[in-house]
mmCIF file of C-alpha atoms in Angstrom:
data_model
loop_
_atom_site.group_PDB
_atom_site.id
_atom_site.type_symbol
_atom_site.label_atom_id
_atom_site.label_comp_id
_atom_site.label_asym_id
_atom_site.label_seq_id
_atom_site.Cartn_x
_atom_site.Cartn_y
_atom_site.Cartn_z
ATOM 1 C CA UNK A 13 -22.774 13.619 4.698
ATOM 2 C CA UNK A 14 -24.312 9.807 4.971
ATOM 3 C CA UNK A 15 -23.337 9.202 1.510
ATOM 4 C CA UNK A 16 -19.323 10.516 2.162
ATOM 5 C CA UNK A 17 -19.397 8.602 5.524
ATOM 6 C CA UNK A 18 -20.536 5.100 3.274
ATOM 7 C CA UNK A 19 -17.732 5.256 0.741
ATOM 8 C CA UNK A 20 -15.429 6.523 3.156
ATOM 9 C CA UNK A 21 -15.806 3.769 5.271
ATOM 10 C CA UNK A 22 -15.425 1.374 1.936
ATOM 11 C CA UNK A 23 -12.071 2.783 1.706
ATOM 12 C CA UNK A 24 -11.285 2.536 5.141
ATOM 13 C CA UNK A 25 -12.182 -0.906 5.766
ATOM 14 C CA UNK A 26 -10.443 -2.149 2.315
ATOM 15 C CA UNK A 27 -7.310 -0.995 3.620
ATOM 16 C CA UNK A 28 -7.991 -2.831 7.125
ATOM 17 C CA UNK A 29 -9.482 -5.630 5.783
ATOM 18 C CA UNK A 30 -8.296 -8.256 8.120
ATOM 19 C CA UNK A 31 -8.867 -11.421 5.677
ATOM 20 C CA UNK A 32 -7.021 -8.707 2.613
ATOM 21 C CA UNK A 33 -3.584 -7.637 4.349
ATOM 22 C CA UNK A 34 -2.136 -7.277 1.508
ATOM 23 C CA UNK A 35 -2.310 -3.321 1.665
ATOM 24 C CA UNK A 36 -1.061 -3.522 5.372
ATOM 25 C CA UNK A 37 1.707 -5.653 4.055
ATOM 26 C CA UNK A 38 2.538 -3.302 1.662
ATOM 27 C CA UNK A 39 2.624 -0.312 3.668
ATOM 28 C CA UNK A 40 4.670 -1.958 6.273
ATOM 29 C CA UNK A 41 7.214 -2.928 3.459
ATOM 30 C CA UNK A 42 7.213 1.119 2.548
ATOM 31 C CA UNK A 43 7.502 2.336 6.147
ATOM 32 C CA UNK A 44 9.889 0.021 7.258
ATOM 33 C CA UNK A 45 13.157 2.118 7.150
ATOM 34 C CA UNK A 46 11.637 5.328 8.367
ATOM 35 C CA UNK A 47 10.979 7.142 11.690
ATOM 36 C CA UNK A 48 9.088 9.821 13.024
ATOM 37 C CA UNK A 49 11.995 12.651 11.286
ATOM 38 C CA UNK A 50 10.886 11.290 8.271
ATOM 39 C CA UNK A 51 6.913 12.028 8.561
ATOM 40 C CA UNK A 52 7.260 14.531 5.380
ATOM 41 C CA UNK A 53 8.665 11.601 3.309
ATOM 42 C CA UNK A 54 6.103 8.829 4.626
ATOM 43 C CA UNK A 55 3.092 11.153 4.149
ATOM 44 C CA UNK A 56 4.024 11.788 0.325
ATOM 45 C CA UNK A 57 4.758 8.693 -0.017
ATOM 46 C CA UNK A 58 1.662 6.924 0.918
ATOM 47 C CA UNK A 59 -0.411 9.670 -0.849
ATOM 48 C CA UNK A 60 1.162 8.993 -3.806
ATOM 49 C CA UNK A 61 0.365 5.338 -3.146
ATOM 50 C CA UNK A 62 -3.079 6.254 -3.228
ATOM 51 C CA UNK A 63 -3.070 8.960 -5.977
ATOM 52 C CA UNK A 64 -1.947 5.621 -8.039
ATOM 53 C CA UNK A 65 -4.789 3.888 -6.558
ATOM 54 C CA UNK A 66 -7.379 6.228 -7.134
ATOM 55 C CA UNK A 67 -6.109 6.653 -10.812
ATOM 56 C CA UNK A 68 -6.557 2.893 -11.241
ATOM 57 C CA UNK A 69 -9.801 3.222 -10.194
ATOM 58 C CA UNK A 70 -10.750 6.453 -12.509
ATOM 59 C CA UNK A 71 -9.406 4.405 -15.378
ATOM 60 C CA UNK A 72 -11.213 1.346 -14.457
ATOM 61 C CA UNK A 73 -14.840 2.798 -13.713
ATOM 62 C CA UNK A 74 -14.310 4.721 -17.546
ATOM 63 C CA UNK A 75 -13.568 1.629 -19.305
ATOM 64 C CA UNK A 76 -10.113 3.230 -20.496
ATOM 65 C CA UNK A 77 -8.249 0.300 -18.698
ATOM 66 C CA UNK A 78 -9.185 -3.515 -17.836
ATOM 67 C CA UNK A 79 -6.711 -6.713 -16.521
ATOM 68 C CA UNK A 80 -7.282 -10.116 -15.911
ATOM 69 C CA UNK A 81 -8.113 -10.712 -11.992
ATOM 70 C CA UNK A 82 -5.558 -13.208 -11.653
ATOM 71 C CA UNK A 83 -2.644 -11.230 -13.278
ATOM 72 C CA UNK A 84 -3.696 -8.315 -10.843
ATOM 73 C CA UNK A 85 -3.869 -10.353 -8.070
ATOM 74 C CA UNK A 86 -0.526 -12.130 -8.943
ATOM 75 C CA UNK A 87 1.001 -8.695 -9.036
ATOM 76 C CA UNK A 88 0.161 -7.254 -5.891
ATOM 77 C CA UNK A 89 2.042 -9.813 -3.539
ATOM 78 C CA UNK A 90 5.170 -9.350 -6.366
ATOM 79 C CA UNK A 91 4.815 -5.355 -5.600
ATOM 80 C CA UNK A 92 4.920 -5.989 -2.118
ATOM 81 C CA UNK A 93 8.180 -8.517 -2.361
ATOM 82 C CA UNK A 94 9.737 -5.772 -4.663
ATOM 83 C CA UNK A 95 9.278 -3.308 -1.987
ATOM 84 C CA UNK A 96 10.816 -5.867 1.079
ATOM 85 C CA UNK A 97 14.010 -6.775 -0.921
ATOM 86 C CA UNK A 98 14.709 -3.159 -1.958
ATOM 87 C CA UNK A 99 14.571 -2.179 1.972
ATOM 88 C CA UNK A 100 16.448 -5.915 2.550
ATOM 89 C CA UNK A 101 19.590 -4.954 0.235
ATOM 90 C CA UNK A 102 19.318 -0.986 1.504
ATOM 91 C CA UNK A 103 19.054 -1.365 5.117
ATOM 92 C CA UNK A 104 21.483 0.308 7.209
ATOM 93 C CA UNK A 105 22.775 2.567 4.020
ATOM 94 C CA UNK A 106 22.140 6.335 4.206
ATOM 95 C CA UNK A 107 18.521 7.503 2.848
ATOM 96 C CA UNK A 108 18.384 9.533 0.236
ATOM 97 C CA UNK A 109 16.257 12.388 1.065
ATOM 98 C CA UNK A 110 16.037 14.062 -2.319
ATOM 99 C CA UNK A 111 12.562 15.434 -3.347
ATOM 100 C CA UNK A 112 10.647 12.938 -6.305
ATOM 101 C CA UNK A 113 13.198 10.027 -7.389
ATOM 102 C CA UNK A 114 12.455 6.802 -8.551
ATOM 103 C CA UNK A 115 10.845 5.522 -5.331
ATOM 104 C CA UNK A 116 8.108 7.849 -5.589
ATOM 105 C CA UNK A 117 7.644 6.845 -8.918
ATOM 106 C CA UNK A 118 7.718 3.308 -8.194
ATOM 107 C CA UNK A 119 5.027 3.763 -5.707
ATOM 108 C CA UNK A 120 2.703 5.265 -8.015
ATOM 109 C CA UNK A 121 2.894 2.402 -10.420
ATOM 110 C CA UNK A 122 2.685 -0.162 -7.000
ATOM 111 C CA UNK A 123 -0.719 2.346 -5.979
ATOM 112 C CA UNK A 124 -1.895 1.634 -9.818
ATOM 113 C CA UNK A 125 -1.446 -2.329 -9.502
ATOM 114 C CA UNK A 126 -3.459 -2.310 -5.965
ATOM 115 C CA UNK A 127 -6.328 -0.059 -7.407
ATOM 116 C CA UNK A 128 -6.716 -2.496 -9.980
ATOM 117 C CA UNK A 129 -6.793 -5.613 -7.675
ATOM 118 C CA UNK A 130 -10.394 -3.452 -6.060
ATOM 119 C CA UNK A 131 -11.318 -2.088 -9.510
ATOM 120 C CA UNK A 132 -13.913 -4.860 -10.363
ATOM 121 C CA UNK A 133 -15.897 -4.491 -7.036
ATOM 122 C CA UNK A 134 -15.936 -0.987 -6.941
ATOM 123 C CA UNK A 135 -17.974 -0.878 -10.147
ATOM 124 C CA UNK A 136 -20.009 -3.260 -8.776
ATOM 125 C CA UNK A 137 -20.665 -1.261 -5.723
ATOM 126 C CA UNK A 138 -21.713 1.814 -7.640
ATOM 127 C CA UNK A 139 -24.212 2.068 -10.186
ATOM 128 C CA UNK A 140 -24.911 5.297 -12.671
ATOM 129 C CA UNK A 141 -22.707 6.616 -14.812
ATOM 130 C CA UNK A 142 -18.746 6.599 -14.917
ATOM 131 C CA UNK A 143 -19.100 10.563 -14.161
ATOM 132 C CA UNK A 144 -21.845 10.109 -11.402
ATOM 133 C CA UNK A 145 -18.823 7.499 -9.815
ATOM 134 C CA UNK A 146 -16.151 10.330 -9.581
ATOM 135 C CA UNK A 147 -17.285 11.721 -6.101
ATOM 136 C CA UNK A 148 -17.977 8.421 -4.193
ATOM 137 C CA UNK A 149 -14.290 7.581 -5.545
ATOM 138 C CA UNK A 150 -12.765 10.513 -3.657
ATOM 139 C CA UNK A 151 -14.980 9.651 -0.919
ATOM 140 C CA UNK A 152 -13.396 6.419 -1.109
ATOM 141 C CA UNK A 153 -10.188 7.796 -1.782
ATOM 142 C CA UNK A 154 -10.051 9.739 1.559
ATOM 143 C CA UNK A 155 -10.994 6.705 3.515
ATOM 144 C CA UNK A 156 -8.116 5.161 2.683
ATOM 145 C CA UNK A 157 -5.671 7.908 2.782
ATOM 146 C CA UNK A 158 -6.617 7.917 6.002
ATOM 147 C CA UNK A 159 -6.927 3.954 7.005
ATOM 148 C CA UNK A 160 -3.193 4.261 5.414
ATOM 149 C CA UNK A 161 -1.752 6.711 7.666
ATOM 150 C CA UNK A 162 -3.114 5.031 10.649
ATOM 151 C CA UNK A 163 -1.242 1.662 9.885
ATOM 152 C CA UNK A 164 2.098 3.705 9.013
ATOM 153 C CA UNK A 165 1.614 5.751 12.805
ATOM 154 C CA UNK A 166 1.094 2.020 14.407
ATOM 155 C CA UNK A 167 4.380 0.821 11.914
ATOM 156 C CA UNK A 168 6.422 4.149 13.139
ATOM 157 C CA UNK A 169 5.045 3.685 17.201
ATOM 158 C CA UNK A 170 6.577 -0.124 16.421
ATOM 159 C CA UNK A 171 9.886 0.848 14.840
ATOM 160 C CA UNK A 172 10.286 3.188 17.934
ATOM 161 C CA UNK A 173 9.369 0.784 20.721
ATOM 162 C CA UNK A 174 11.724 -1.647 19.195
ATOM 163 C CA UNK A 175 14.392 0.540 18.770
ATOM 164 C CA UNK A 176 14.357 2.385 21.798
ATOM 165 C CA UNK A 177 13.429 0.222 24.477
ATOM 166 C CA UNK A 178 14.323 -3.374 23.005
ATOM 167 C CA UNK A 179 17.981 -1.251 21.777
ATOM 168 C CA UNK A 180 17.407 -2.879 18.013
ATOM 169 C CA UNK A 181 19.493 -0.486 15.473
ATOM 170 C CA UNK A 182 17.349 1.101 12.321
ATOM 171 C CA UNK A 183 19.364 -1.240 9.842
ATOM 172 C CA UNK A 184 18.405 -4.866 12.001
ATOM 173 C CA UNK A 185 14.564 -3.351 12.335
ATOM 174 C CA UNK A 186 14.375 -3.248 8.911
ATOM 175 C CA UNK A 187 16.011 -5.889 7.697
ATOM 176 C CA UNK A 188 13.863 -8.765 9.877
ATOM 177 C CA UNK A 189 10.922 -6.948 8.981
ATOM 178 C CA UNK A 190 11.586 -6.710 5.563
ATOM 179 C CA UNK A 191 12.897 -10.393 5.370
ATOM 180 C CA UNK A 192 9.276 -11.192 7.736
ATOM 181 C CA UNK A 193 7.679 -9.433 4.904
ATOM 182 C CA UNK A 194 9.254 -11.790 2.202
ATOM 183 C CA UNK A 195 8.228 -14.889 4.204
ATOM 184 C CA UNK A 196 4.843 -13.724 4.178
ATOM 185 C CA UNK A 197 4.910 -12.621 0.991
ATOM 186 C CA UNK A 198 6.258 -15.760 -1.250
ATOM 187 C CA UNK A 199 3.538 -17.980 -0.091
ATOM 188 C CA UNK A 200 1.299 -15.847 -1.760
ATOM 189 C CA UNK A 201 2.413 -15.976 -4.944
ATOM 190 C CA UNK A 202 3.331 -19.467 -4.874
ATOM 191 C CA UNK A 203 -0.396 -19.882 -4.122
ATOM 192 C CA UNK A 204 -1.818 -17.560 -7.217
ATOM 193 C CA UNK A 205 -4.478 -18.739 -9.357
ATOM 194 C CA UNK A 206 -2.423 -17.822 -11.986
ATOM 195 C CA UNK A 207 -0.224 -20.864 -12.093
ATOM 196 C CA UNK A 208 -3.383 -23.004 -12.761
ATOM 197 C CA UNK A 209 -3.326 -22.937 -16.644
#
């Protein structure tokens, strides 16, 4: 039980990291046109944010897959300023509550680029074999599954507040916090490493 609280703690505190919001940034950019009604829809979303994650991981720790740090890290802010101007240029129209379309799929591939960004210092975390690494990683997995839904409760308790009490309409919610998101955001990858050739 020691060993599932350690790695699910790990996972926990790398998604509320307070010096590495980019995960928080990212999940607010997901959430941002949804409410409560929509808790089906948010929950399979963010676990199929961190299915991608976890995969990233799995493929990492087993040598089958291995990027540059500053590509990955490059990548993650662009994933999250995807997400923003896709909820910029759709706020306000009507959600499309189909089962799996291409947003889920996006958000796998998005989960996959933010595994990889924690990829390296997982494996230095964990020593043994790649197989010996599998349990710790759904330890870690489950830690922030959950870290993840508790940022997307405090997003949805926002979104209410705001639109309830301070009268703001779904469509203006999400486009200043998309557009907030964006400001954040380009900074970021003005900023990468990977413009220093």
């Amino acid at each position: 039980m020691s060993q599932f609280w350690i790695y699910f703690q790990i996972g926990l505190k790398h998604v509320l990291d307070i010096n590495a919001y980019d995960h928080v940034l990212f999940l607010i950019a997901l959430t941002v046109p949804y409410s409560f009604k929509d808790w089906k829809r948010i929950l399979l979303l963010v676990s199929v944010f961190t299915i991608g994650h976890t995969l990233a991981l799995i493929l990492s720790v087993f040598g089958i897959i291995a990027i540059k740090v500053n590509i990955v890290e490059f990548l993650i802010p662009i994933t999250i300023l995807i997400t923003a101007l896709y909820h910029l240029f759709t706020a306000g129209k009507a959600a499309k509550n189909d089962g799996v379309n291409v947003i889920f799929f996006v958000t796998l591939f998005f989960g996959i680029i933010h595994g990889l960004g924690f990829s390296n210092y997982f494996k230095t975390i964990l020593g043994g074999s790649p197989s010996s690494k599998l349990l710790p990683l759904g330890e870690f997995a489950l830690g922030i599954e959950a870290a993840q839904l508790v940022v997307v409760f405090v997003v949805l308790v926002i979104s209410y507040i705001v639109q309830t009490v301070f009268r703001f309409s779904k469509r203006d919610w999400a486009l200043v916090m998309s557009a907030f998101i964006i400001g954040v955001v380009i900074p970021m990858i003005i900023e990468s490493p990977i413009w220093n050739r």
